Short mmCIF file of C-alpha atoms in Angstrom, two decimals:
data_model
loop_
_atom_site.label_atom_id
_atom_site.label_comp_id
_atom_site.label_asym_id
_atom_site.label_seq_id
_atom_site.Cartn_x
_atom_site.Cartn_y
_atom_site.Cartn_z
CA UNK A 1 104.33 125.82 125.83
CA UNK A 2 107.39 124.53 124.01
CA UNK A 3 106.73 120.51 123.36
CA UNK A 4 109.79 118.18 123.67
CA UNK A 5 109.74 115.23 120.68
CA UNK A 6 112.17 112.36 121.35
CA UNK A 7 115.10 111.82 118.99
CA UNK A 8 115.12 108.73 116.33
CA UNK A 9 118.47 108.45 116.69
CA UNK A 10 118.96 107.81 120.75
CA UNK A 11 118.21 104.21 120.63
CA UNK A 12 121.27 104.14 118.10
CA UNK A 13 119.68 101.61 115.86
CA UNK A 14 122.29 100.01 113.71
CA UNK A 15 125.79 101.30 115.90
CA UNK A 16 127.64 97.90 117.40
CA UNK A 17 129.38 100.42 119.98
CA UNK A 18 126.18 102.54 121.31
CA UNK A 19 128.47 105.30 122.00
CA UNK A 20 130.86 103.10 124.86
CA UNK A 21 133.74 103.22 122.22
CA UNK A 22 134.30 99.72 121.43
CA UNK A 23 132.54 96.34 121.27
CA UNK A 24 134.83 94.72 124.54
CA UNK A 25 133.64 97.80 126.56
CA UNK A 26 130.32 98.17 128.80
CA UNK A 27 129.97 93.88 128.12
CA UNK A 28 129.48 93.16 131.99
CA UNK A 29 132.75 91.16 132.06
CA UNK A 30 135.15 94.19 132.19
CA UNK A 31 137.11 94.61 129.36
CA UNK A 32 138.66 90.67 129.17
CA UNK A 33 137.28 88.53 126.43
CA UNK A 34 134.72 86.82 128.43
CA UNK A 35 134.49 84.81 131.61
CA UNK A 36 136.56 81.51 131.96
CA UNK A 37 137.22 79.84 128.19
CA UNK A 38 135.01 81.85 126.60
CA UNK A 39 135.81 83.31 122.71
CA UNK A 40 138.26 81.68 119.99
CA UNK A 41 140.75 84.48 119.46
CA UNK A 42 141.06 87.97 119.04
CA UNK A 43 141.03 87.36 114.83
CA UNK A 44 139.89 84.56 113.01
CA UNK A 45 139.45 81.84 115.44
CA UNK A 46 142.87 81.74 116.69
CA UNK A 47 142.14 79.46 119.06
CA UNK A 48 140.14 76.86 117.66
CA UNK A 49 142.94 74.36 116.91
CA UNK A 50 143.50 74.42 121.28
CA UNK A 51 139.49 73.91 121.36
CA UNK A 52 139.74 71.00 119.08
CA UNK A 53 142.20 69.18 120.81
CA UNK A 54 139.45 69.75 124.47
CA UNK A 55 136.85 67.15 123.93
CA UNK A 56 135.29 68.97 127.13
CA UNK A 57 134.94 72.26 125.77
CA UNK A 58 131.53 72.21 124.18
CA UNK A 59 128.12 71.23 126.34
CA UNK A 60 128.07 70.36 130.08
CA UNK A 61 129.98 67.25 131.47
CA UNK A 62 129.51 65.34 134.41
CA UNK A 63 126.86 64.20 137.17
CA UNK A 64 126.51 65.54 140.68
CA UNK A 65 126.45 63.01 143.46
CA UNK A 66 123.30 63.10 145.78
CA UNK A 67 123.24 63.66 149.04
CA UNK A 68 124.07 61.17 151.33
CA UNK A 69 121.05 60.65 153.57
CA UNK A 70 122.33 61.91 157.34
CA UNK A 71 121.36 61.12 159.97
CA UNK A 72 121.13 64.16 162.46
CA UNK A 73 122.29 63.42 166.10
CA UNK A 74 120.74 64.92 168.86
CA UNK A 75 123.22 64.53 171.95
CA UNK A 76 122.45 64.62 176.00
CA UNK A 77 124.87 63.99 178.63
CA UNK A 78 124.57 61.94 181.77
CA UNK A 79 125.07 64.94 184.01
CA UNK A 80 122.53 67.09 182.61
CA UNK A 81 119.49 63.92 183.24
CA UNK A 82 120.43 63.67 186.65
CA UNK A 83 120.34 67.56 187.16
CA UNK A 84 116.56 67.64 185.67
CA UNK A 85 115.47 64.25 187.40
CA UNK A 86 113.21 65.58 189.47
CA UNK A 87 111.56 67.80 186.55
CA UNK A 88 111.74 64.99 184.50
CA UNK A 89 109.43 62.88 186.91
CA UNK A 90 106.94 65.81 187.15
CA UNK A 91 106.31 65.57 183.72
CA UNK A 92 105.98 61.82 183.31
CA UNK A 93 108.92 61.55 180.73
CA UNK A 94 111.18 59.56 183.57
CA UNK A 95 109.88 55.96 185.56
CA UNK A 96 110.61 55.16 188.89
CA UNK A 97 110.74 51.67 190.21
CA UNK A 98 112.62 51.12 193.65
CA UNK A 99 116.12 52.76 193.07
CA UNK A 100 116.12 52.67 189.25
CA UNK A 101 114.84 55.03 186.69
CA UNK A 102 114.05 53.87 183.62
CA UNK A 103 114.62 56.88 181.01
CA UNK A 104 113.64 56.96 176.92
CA UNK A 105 115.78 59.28 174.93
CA UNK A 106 113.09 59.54 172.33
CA UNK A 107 110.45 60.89 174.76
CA UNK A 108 113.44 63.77 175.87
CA UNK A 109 113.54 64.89 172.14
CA UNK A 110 117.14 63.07 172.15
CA UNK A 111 119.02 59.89 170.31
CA UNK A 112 122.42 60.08 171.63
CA UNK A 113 123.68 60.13 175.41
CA UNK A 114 127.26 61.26 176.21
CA UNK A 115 129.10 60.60 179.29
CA UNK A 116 130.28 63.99 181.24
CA UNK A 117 129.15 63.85 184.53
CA UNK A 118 129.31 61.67 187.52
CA UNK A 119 126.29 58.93 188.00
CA UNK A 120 125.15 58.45 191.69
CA UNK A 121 121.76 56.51 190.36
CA UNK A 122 120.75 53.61 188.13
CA UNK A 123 119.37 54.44 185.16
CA UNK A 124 117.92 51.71 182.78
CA UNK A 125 117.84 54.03 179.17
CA UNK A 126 117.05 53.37 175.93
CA UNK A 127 118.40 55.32 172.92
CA UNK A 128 119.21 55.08 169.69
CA UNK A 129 123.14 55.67 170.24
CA UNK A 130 125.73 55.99 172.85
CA UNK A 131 129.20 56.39 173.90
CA UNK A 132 131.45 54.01 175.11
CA UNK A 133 132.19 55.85 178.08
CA UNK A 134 128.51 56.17 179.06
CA UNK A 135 127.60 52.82 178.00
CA UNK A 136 130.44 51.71 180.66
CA UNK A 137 129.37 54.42 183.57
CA UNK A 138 126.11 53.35 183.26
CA UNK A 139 127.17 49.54 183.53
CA UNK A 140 129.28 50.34 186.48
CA UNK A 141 126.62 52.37 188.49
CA UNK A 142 124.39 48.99 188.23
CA UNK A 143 121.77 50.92 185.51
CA UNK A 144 121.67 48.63 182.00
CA UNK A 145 120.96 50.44 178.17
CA UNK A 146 119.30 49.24 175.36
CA UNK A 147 120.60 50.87 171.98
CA UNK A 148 119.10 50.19 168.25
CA UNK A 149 119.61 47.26 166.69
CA UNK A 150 121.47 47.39 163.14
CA UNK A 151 119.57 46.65 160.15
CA UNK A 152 121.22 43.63 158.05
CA UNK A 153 119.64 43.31 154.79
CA UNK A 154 119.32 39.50 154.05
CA UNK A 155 119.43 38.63 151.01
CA UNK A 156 117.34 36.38 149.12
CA UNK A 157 118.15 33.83 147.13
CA UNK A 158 116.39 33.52 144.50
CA UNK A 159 114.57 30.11 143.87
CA UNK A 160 115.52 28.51 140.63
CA UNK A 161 112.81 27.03 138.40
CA UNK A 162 112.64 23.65 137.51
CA UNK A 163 111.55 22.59 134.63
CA UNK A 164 109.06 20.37 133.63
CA UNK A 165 110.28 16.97 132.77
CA UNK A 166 108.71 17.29 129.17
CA UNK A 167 111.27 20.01 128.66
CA UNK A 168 113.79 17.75 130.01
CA UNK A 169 113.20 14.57 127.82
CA UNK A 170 113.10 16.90 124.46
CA UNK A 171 116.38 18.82 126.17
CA UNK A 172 118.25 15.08 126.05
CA UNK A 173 116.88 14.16 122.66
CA UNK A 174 118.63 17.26 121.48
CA UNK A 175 121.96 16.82 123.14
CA UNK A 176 122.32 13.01 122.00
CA UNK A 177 123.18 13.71 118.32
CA UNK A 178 125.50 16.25 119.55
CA UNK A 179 127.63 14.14 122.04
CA UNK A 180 127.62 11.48 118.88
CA UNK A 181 128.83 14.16 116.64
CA UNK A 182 131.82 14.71 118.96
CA UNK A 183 132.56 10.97 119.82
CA UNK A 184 132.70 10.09 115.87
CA UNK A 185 134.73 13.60 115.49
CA UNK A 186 137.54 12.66 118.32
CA UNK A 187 137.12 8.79 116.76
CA UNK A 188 138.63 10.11 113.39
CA UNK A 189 141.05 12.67 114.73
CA UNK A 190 142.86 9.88 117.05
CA UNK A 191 142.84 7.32 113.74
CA UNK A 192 144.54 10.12 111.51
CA UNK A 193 147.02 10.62 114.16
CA UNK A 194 148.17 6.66 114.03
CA UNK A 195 147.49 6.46 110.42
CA UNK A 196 150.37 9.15 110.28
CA UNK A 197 152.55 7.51 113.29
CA UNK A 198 152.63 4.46 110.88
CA UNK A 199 153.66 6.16 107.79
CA UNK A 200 156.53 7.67 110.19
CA UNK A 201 157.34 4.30 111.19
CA UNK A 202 157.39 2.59 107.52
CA UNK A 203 159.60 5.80 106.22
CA UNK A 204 162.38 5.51 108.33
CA UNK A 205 162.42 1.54 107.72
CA UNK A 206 162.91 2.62 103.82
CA UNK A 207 165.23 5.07 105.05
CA UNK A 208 167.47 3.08 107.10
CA UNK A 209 169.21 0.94 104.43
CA UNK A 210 169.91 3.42 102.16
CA UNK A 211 171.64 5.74 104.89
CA UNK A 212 174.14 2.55 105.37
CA UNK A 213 174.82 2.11 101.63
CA UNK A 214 175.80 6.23 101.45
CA UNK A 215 178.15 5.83 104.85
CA UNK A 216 179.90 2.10 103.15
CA UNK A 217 180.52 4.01 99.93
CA UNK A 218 181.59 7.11 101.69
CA UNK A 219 184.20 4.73 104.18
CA UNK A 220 185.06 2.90 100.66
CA UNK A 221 186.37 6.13 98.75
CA UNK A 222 188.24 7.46 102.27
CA UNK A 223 190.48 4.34 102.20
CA UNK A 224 190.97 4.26 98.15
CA UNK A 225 192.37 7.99 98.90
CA UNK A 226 194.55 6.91 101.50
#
């Protein structure tokens, strides 16, 4: 029996092509440089002054919104009850009193009632939602319907604390020295603004006569010229 022994070399330990030819090749993405932004050049990084510039090229960015909570809507139309009354009755899931029939959507494995179809009964029904149009066939063929009230959220206000009137005696004793801080701060402000009036006041007085002197000696030398 001849005996086969495996190569050393068929793993290709130390190749960076493993016989496809060229690093790009046999890479799973074709023979592009990557998927999507991937890689900085063909040499030396060529792109890496575009990369800089893309605050959002590094890590992952952004949220994903939830899903909205949905309500799923479960629709029956007039028609189709009045078809199925009498099955409806045999089962227990319709009442009759005198002409009416009183009929809960929730019982039929429904939440919504649509209007197609002509009404020759009365039909009292509760559900949770409902057409115009049905609301106002059902009106008109004397039946009534009761829908689901909307939730408003009240909101509470929330009761403020008083304090206790400790708090509130040493809370004035505080504030006093302050408020007669200010008062003896405007006090001081208004009596530098007439201190200053006055000395406005007192230099034009000293100013006056000497203006007249200048214009008589100015009106003397016009008519010694002339």
């Amino acid at each position: 029996m001849v005996t086969y022994k495996k190569r050393k070399n068929r793993n290709m330990r130390g190749s960076q092509t493993h016989g496809w030819g060229a690093k790009k090749k046999h890479r799973g993405a074709g023979s592009r440089g990557g998927r999507g932004m991937a890689g900085t050049g063909k040499r030396g990084d060529a792109k890496k002054p575009c990369i800089w510039k893309d605050t959002k090229y590094f890590g992952k960015h952004g949220f994903k919104i939830p899903k909205k909570i949905t309500i799923e809507i479960k629709a029956i139309n007039l028609k189709t009850i009045e078809q199925r009354l009498e099955s409806l009755l045999a089962k227990k899931l319709v009442e009759k009193k005198n002409d009416s029939y009183t009929v809960d959507l929730k019982n039929l494995g429904f939440n919504k009632i649509l209007s197609t179809g002509k009404i020759t009964k009365k039909f009292n029904i509760k559900c949770d939602y409902a057409s115009e149009k049905a609301v106002d066939k059902i009106k008109n063929a004397g039946g009534s319907i009761v829908l689901k009230e909307k939730k408003v959220k009240e909101v509470k206000e929330k009761p403020k604390k008083e304090k206790p009137a400790a708090e509130t005696a040493e809370e004035e004793v505080k504030e006093k020295p302050k408020q007669e801080v200010k008062e003896k701060h405007e006090k001081e402000i208004k009596e530098e603004v007439e201190i200053k009036k006055e000395k406005s006041k007192t230099k034009e007085i000293k100013e006056k006569p000497v203006a007249q002197k200048a214009e008589k000696a100015e009106a003397k030398e016009k008519e010694v010229k002339n």
